[in-house]
Short mmCIF file of C-alpha atoms and ligand atoms in Angstrom, two decimals:
data_model
loop_
_atom_site.label_atom_id
_atom_site.label_comp_id
_atom_site.label_asym_id
_atom_site.label_seq_id
_atom_site.Cartn_x
_atom_site.Cartn_y
_atom_site.Cartn_z
CA UNK B 1 -3.53 -18.04 32.69
CA UNK B 2 -6.11 -18.30 29.89
CA UNK B 3 -7.54 -14.99 28.75
CA UNK B 4 -11.29 -14.62 29.54
CA UNK B 5 -12.19 -13.64 25.99
CA UNK B 6 -15.97 -13.76 26.33
CA UNK B 7 -15.98 -11.65 29.51
CA UNK B 8 -13.52 -9.28 27.81
CA UNK B 9 -15.63 -8.77 24.69
CA UNK B 10 -18.85 -7.85 26.55
CA UNK B 11 -17.75 -4.48 28.05
CA UNK B 12 -15.82 -3.69 24.87
CA UNK B 13 -18.95 -4.08 22.73
CA UNK B 14 -21.11 -2.14 25.20
CA UNK B 15 -18.59 0.70 25.14
CA UNK B 16 -18.52 0.61 21.33
CA UNK B 17 -22.30 0.92 21.13
CA UNK B 18 -22.03 4.29 22.89
CA UNK B 19 -18.74 5.55 21.49
CA UNK B 20 -18.28 4.24 17.92
CA UNK B 21 -16.73 6.75 15.54
CA UNK B 22 -19.07 7.95 12.81
CA UNK B 23 -17.13 6.87 9.71
CA UNK B 24 -18.74 6.61 6.25
CA UNK B 25 -17.08 3.27 5.42
CA UNK B 26 -18.73 1.78 8.54
CA UNK B 27 -22.17 2.39 7.01
CA UNK B 28 -21.69 0.03 4.09
CA UNK B 29 -21.04 -3.64 3.40
CA UNK B 30 -19.94 -2.89 -0.16
CA UNK B 31 -16.49 -4.53 -0.55
CA UNK B 32 -15.51 -1.92 -3.14
CA UNK B 33 -16.11 1.01 -0.75
CA UNK B 34 -14.40 -0.85 2.09
CA UNK B 35 -11.42 -1.65 -0.14
CA UNK B 36 -11.11 2.03 -1.06
CA UNK B 37 -11.21 3.09 2.60
CA UNK B 38 -8.62 0.48 3.59
CA UNK B 39 -6.19 1.52 0.84
CA UNK B 40 -6.63 5.20 1.72
CA UNK B 41 -6.16 4.57 5.44
CA UNK B 42 -2.76 2.90 4.96
CA UNK B 43 -0.19 5.48 6.17
CA UNK B 44 -2.85 8.23 6.20
CA UNK B 45 -4.87 9.75 9.04
CA UNK B 46 -8.64 9.24 9.25
CA UNK B 47 -9.28 13.01 9.10
CA UNK B 48 -7.45 13.23 5.75
CA UNK B 49 -9.18 10.18 4.31
CA UNK B 50 -12.60 11.59 5.24
CA UNK B 51 -12.10 14.44 2.80
CA UNK B 52 -11.23 12.05 -0.07
CA UNK B 53 -13.45 9.02 0.43
CA UNK B 54 -16.87 10.34 -0.66
CA UNK B 55 -15.42 12.27 -3.59
CA UNK B 56 -13.61 9.13 -4.79
CA UNK B 57 -16.85 7.11 -4.66
CA UNK B 58 -18.64 9.84 -6.56
CA UNK B 59 -15.97 9.78 -9.26
CA UNK B 60 -15.32 6.02 -9.35
CA UNK B 61 -18.44 4.40 -7.83
CA UNK B 62 -17.55 0.77 -8.58
CA UNK B 63 -14.87 -1.62 -9.81
CA UNK B 64 -15.91 -1.24 -13.46
CA UNK B 65 -15.68 2.57 -13.46
CA UNK B 66 -12.29 2.48 -11.76
CA UNK B 67 -10.99 -0.26 -14.05
CA UNK B 68 -11.91 1.73 -17.16
CA UNK B 69 -10.53 5.06 -15.91
CA UNK B 70 -7.14 6.28 -17.18
CA UNK B 71 -4.15 5.98 -14.87
CA UNK B 72 -3.71 9.77 -15.08
CA UNK B 73 -7.24 10.41 -13.75
CA UNK B 74 -6.76 7.86 -10.94
CA UNK B 75 -3.47 9.45 -9.86
CA UNK B 76 -5.04 12.89 -10.06
CA UNK B 77 -7.91 11.83 -7.77
CA UNK B 78 -5.34 10.39 -5.34
CA UNK B 79 -3.29 13.59 -5.30
CA UNK B 80 -2.51 14.75 -1.76
CA UNK B 81 -2.82 11.29 -0.20
CA UNK B 82 0.77 10.39 -1.12
CA UNK B 83 2.24 6.90 -1.52
CA UNK B 84 0.92 6.65 -5.07
CA UNK B 85 1.70 2.94 -5.36
CA UNK B 86 -1.59 2.49 -3.48
CA UNK B 87 -3.52 4.23 -6.26
CA UNK B 88 -1.78 2.17 -8.95
CA UNK B 89 -2.50 -1.05 -7.04
CA UNK B 90 -6.17 -0.08 -6.60
CA UNK B 91 -6.44 0.59 -10.32
CA UNK B 92 -4.80 -2.75 -11.15
CA UNK B 93 -6.98 -4.59 -8.62
CA UNK B 94 -10.15 -3.10 -10.14
CA UNK B 95 -9.03 -4.32 -13.59
CA UNK B 96 -8.49 -7.87 -12.29
CA UNK B 97 -11.80 -7.93 -10.36
CA UNK B 98 -13.61 -6.94 -13.55
CA UNK B 99 -11.71 -9.30 -15.88
CA UNK B 100 -11.42 -12.32 -13.60
CA UNK B 101 -14.46 -12.06 -11.32
CA UNK B 102 -16.98 -10.17 -13.46
CA UNK B 103 -16.82 -7.12 -11.18
CA UNK B 104 -17.63 -9.10 -8.00
CA UNK B 105 -14.99 -8.99 -5.29
CA UNK B 106 -13.97 -12.53 -4.24
CA UNK B 107 -15.02 -13.75 -0.76
CA UNK B 108 -12.06 -16.10 -0.28
CA UNK B 109 -9.16 -14.46 1.56
CA UNK B 110 -6.59 -16.42 -0.48
CA UNK B 111 -8.04 -14.93 -3.68
CA UNK B 112 -8.09 -11.44 -2.23
CA UNK B 113 -4.41 -11.77 -1.35
CA UNK B 114 -3.56 -12.53 -4.98
CA UNK B 115 -4.68 -8.99 -5.89
CA UNK B 116 -2.14 -6.13 -6.13
CA UNK B 117 -1.48 -4.31 -2.87
CA UNK B 118 -3.66 -6.62 -0.73
CA UNK B 119 -1.83 -8.25 2.16
CA UNK B 120 -3.08 -10.08 5.23
CA UNK B 121 -4.40 -7.00 7.02
CA UNK B 122 -6.36 -5.58 4.06
CA UNK B 123 -7.78 -8.98 3.05
CA UNK B 124 -8.93 -9.65 6.61
CA UNK B 125 -10.41 -6.15 6.92
CA UNK B 126 -12.53 -6.65 3.78
CA UNK B 127 -13.46 -10.20 4.83
CA UNK B 128 -14.66 -9.05 8.24
CA UNK B 129 -16.24 -5.67 7.39
CA UNK B 130 -17.86 -6.65 4.08
CA UNK B 131 -18.55 -10.37 4.57
CA UNK B 132 -18.53 -10.65 8.40
CA UNK B 133 -15.96 -13.44 8.37
CA UNK B 134 -14.49 -14.41 11.72
CA UNK B 135 -10.95 -13.13 11.18
CA UNK B 136 -8.96 -10.58 13.19
CA UNK B 137 -7.26 -7.41 11.99
CA UNK B 138 -3.92 -6.19 13.28
CA UNK B 139 -3.15 -2.59 12.39
CA UNK B 140 -1.71 0.29 14.42
CA UNK B 141 -4.73 0.74 16.73
CA UNK B 142 -5.49 -2.92 17.38
CA UNK B 143 -1.78 -3.80 17.69
CA UNK B 144 -1.44 -1.17 20.41
CA UNK B 145 -4.45 -2.49 22.35
CA UNK B 146 -3.40 -6.13 21.98
CA UNK B 147 0.22 -5.61 23.01
CA UNK B 148 -0.96 -3.77 26.11
CA UNK B 149 -3.73 -6.21 27.02
CA UNK B 150 -1.23 -9.08 26.96
CA UNK B 151 1.79 -7.01 28.07
CA UNK B 152 3.36 -8.30 24.86
CA UNK B 153 6.96 -7.03 24.84
CA UNK B 154 8.42 -8.51 21.67
CA UNK B 155 9.03 -6.00 18.84
CA UNK B 156 5.99 -5.98 16.55
CA UNK B 157 7.88 -4.73 13.50
CA UNK B 158 9.74 -7.99 12.94
CA UNK B 159 8.32 -11.24 11.56
CA UNK B 160 8.49 -13.31 14.76
CA UNK B 161 6.83 -10.65 16.93
CA UNK B 162 4.20 -9.84 14.29
CA UNK B 163 3.23 -13.51 13.87
CA UNK B 164 2.92 -14.00 17.63
CA UNK B 165 0.69 -10.93 17.91
CA UNK B 166 -1.56 -12.19 15.08
CA UNK B 167 -1.98 -15.42 17.07
CA UNK B 168 -3.23 -13.43 20.09
CA UNK B 169 -5.61 -11.57 17.77
CA UNK B 170 -6.95 -14.84 16.30
CA UNK B 171 -7.59 -16.17 19.80
CA UNK B 172 -9.80 -13.20 20.75
CA UNK B 173 -11.95 -12.79 17.62
CA UNK B 174 -15.57 -14.01 18.01
CA UNK B 175 -17.21 -16.51 15.66
CA UNK B 176 -20.16 -14.20 14.97
CA UNK B 177 -20.33 -10.41 14.42
CA UNK B 178 -16.55 -10.26 14.06
CA UNK B 179 -16.86 -7.05 12.01
CA UNK B 180 -18.39 -5.18 14.97
CA UNK B 181 -15.83 -6.61 17.37
CA UNK B 182 -12.95 -5.57 15.08
CA UNK B 183 -14.38 -2.06 14.74
CA UNK B 184 -14.74 -1.86 18.53
CA UNK B 185 -11.13 -2.90 19.12
CA UNK B 186 -9.95 -0.39 16.50
CA UNK B 187 -11.94 2.44 18.08
CA UNK B 188 -10.69 1.55 21.55
CA UNK B 189 -7.14 2.04 20.21
CA UNK B 190 -8.07 5.27 18.41
CA UNK B 191 -10.02 6.88 21.28
CA UNK B 192 -8.88 5.40 24.60
CA UNK B 193 -5.74 3.29 24.33
CA UNK B 194 -3.76 6.20 22.89
CA UNK B 195 -0.07 5.91 21.98
CA UNK B 196 1.42 8.33 24.50
CA UNK B 197 -1.25 8.84 27.15
CA UNK B 198 -3.64 5.90 27.30
CA UNK B 199 -6.84 6.80 29.14
CA UNK B 200 -6.73 3.75 31.37
CA UNK B 201 -9.00 5.37 33.97
CA UNK B 202 -11.97 5.27 31.54
CA UNK B 203 -11.01 2.11 29.66
CA UNK B 204 -13.89 -0.43 29.48
CA UNK B 205 -11.47 -3.39 29.49
CA UNK B 206 -9.13 -2.11 32.19
CA UNK B 207 -9.67 -5.09 34.48
CA UNK B 208 -8.43 -7.48 31.75
CA UNK B 209 -5.35 -5.43 30.87
CA UNK B 210 -1.96 -6.84 31.90
CA UNK B 211 0.15 -3.85 30.83
CA UNK B 212 2.57 -2.68 33.50
CA UNK B 213 3.92 0.26 31.50
CA UNK B 214 1.51 0.78 28.59
CA UNK B 215 3.20 3.91 27.15
CA UNK B 216 6.21 1.78 26.18
CA UNK B 217 4.11 -0.62 24.08
CA UNK B 218 4.13 -1.75 21.34
CA UNK B 219 7.89 -2.35 21.35
CA UNK B 220 9.66 -1.48 18.12
CA UNK B 221 13.14 -2.16 16.80
CA UNK B 222 15.39 0.89 16.55
CA UNK B 223 14.19 2.97 13.60
CA UNK B 224 16.52 3.55 10.63
CA UNK B 225 17.97 7.05 10.77
CA UNK B 226 16.19 9.73 8.77
CA UNK B 227 18.19 10.55 5.64
CA UNK B 228 18.29 14.10 4.32
CA UNK B 229 18.18 14.66 0.58
CA UNK B 230 18.18 17.81 -1.54
CA UNK B 231 16.31 17.67 -4.86
CA UNK B 232 16.60 20.53 -7.33
CA UNK B 233 14.11 21.29 -10.10
CA UNK B 234 13.55 23.98 -12.71
CA UNK B 235 10.47 26.12 -13.10
CA UNK B 236 10.18 27.06 -16.78
CA UNK B 237 7.25 29.22 -17.78
CA UNK B 238 6.79 30.69 -21.26
CA UNK B 239 3.81 33.06 -21.55
CA UNK B 240 0.80 30.94 -20.56
CA UNK B 241 2.62 27.59 -20.57
CA UNK B 242 4.75 25.59 -18.16
CA UNK B 243 7.21 22.80 -18.97
CA UNK B 244 6.76 19.56 -17.04
CA UNK B 245 8.34 16.11 -17.17
CA UNK B 246 6.51 12.83 -16.67
CA UNK B 247 8.15 11.03 -13.75
CA UNK B 248 9.48 7.52 -14.23
CA UNK B 249 10.68 7.15 -10.64
CA UNK B 250 9.07 7.94 -7.28
CA UNK B 251 5.97 9.57 -8.79
CA UNK B 252 5.78 7.35 -11.87
CA UNK B 253 3.19 8.62 -14.36
CA UNK B 254 2.74 12.00 -12.63
CA UNK B 255 3.94 15.37 -13.96
CA UNK B 256 6.79 17.06 -12.09
CA UNK B 257 9.04 20.09 -12.54
CA UNK B 258 12.09 19.22 -14.70
CA UNK B 259 14.89 17.85 -12.51
CA UNK B 260 18.29 19.57 -12.32
CA UNK B 261 21.58 17.85 -11.66
CA UNK B 262 23.06 20.33 -9.20
CA UNK B 263 22.15 23.11 -6.81
CA UNK B 264 23.07 26.60 -7.96
CA UNK B 265 25.44 28.57 -5.76
CA UNK B 266 24.81 31.89 -7.53
CA UNK B 267 21.04 31.98 -8.18
CA UNK B 268 18.39 32.34 -5.49
CA UNK B 269 15.68 29.69 -5.61
CA UNK B 270 12.07 30.78 -6.22
CA UNK B 271 10.79 28.10 -3.86
CA UNK B 272 12.09 25.86 -1.09
CA UNK B 273 10.15 23.38 1.00
CA UNK B 274 10.71 20.21 3.00
CA UNK B 275 8.60 17.09 2.81
CA UNK B 276 8.92 13.58 4.28
CA UNK B 277 9.12 10.44 2.17
CA UNK B 278 9.48 7.04 3.92
CA UNK B 279 12.60 7.51 6.08
CA UNK B 280 13.81 10.52 4.07
CA UNK B 281 13.45 14.21 4.68
CA UNK B 282 13.61 15.87 1.29
CA UNK B 283 14.39 19.52 0.65
CA UNK B 284 12.85 20.62 -2.62
CA UNK B 285 14.71 23.55 -4.19
CA UNK B 286 13.21 25.16 -7.29
CA UNK B 287 15.03 27.59 -9.61
CA UNK B 288 13.49 29.77 -12.27
CA UNK B 289 14.91 28.95 -15.71
CA UNK B 290 14.14 30.86 -18.91
CA UNK B 291 14.79 27.80 -21.10
CA UNK B 292 15.08 24.06 -20.50
CA UNK B 293 18.59 23.11 -19.29
CA UNK B 294 18.36 20.12 -21.63
CA UNK B 295 15.75 18.22 -23.62
CA UNK B 296 13.97 15.64 -21.49
CA UNK B 297 12.64 12.63 -23.41
CA UNK B 298 9.33 12.78 -21.52
CA UNK B 299 8.83 16.55 -21.34
CA UNK B 300 5.68 18.43 -22.36
CA UNK B 301 4.40 22.02 -22.33
CA UNK B 302 1.05 22.50 -20.57
CA UNK B 303 -1.29 25.47 -20.39
CA UNK B 304 -1.05 26.85 -16.83
CA UNK B 305 -4.85 27.00 -16.73
CA UNK B 306 -4.93 23.20 -17.24
CA UNK B 307 -2.63 22.42 -14.30
CA UNK B 308 -5.48 21.63 -11.90
CA UNK B 309 -6.56 18.72 -14.11
CA UNK B 310 -3.10 17.13 -14.19
CA UNK B 311 -1.72 14.52 -11.79
CA UNK B 312 1.05 16.45 -10.01
CA UNK B 313 2.63 15.39 -6.67
CA UNK B 314 1.72 17.77 -3.84
CA UNK B 315 5.23 19.20 -3.16
CA UNK B 316 5.61 20.16 -6.83
CA UNK B 317 2.08 21.54 -7.05
CA UNK B 318 2.77 23.72 -4.00
CA UNK B 319 5.98 25.02 -5.65
CA UNK B 320 4.09 25.91 -8.85
CA UNK B 321 1.23 27.58 -6.96
CA UNK B 322 3.69 29.54 -4.86
CA UNK B 323 5.53 30.83 -7.94
CA UNK B 324 2.39 31.55 -9.99
CA UNK B 325 0.71 33.41 -7.11
CA UNK B 326 3.82 35.56 -6.60
CA UNK B 327 3.97 36.23 -10.37
CA UNK B 328 0.30 37.31 -10.46
CA UNK B 329 0.82 39.61 -7.45
CA UNK B 330 3.90 41.20 -9.09
CA UNK B 331 1.92 41.81 -12.30
CA UNK B 332 -0.90 43.48 -10.37
CA UNK B 333 1.58 45.72 -8.57
CA UNK B 334 3.14 46.73 -11.92
CA UNK B 335 -0.30 47.52 -13.40
CA UNK B 336 -1.21 49.70 -10.42
CA UNK B 337 2.05 51.68 -10.38
S1 SF4 U 1 -6.20 -0.27 30.43
FE1 SF4 U 1 -5.00 1.29 29.46
S2 SF4 U 1 -3.37 0.22 28.42
FE2 SF4 U 1 -4.88 -1.30 28.96
S3 SF4 U 1 -6.16 -1.48 27.13
FE3 SF4 U 1 -7.12 0.03 28.45
S4 SF4 U 1 -6.32 2.02 27.79
FE4 SF4 U 1 -5.01 0.41 26.95
#
């Protein structure tokens, strides 16, 4: 049975008029600002992005400013958002937009998709939100709503299922005001069609929904098992300086505590924490060392007072702060006694 797309869109848009989320990137048609929001929102919650978005635009207000900034300052501004490849891709994209398009973001989706880090979803999001092109977006929120509306049971994290879902999305998108429709569908997923407990009783499109067991949708393939890793690092402080190493791997270009080969069985660590990374759960173990265990080719001493201006991944920054705070407290205690 054909889906009544026009009758479906009407209550959705009426609901959106009353319930739209107040998000700063919704108040602009500037493709640069929308691009920034879309990159930040990949793998990151809206609440976290809200605290970065305005500050980023203040610091790098347009493609030219971002293109001419150093990689270190871009990574530093991104610090805390994780997945730093996004920041590197944004930086590279800004450079290409300036060099190739004179600072004007291209309108053609095919050209957008030639830019680093821009796939089908991000290109369509910019096309619809900045240029009001009639294209759909399929991300976590809209995928959830669409799979439930159509009772779509194929796994959405494999190519065949994903392509079929995009076809459903294309079928529903209106010719005009697609940006508003896409925002409405996204907000329905974020506020009503929730992952575990969809609020079907207040859903504006309930009568069009074919889901028989919405909590089980979207279907996913079995996830790869979480792998546990232990990473050991040295904390080497000499008077007012700390030794750091510029990463060439996961946090390429950022400054991290010098890595150690093995975990000590005799010394107690000064810091331990656990953080997730893709399908890994990483235990960070940090030992105090008086001197470097070896010379690292990319090592450098930094003034501790300058740490805040350096690009440092959050788990390592937390370890340094933890140690330095404890050291300050111990000094104060000694002075008082
Ligand atoms: S009726 Fe329930 S499952 Fe269907 S779209 Fe609305 S909230 Fe989602």
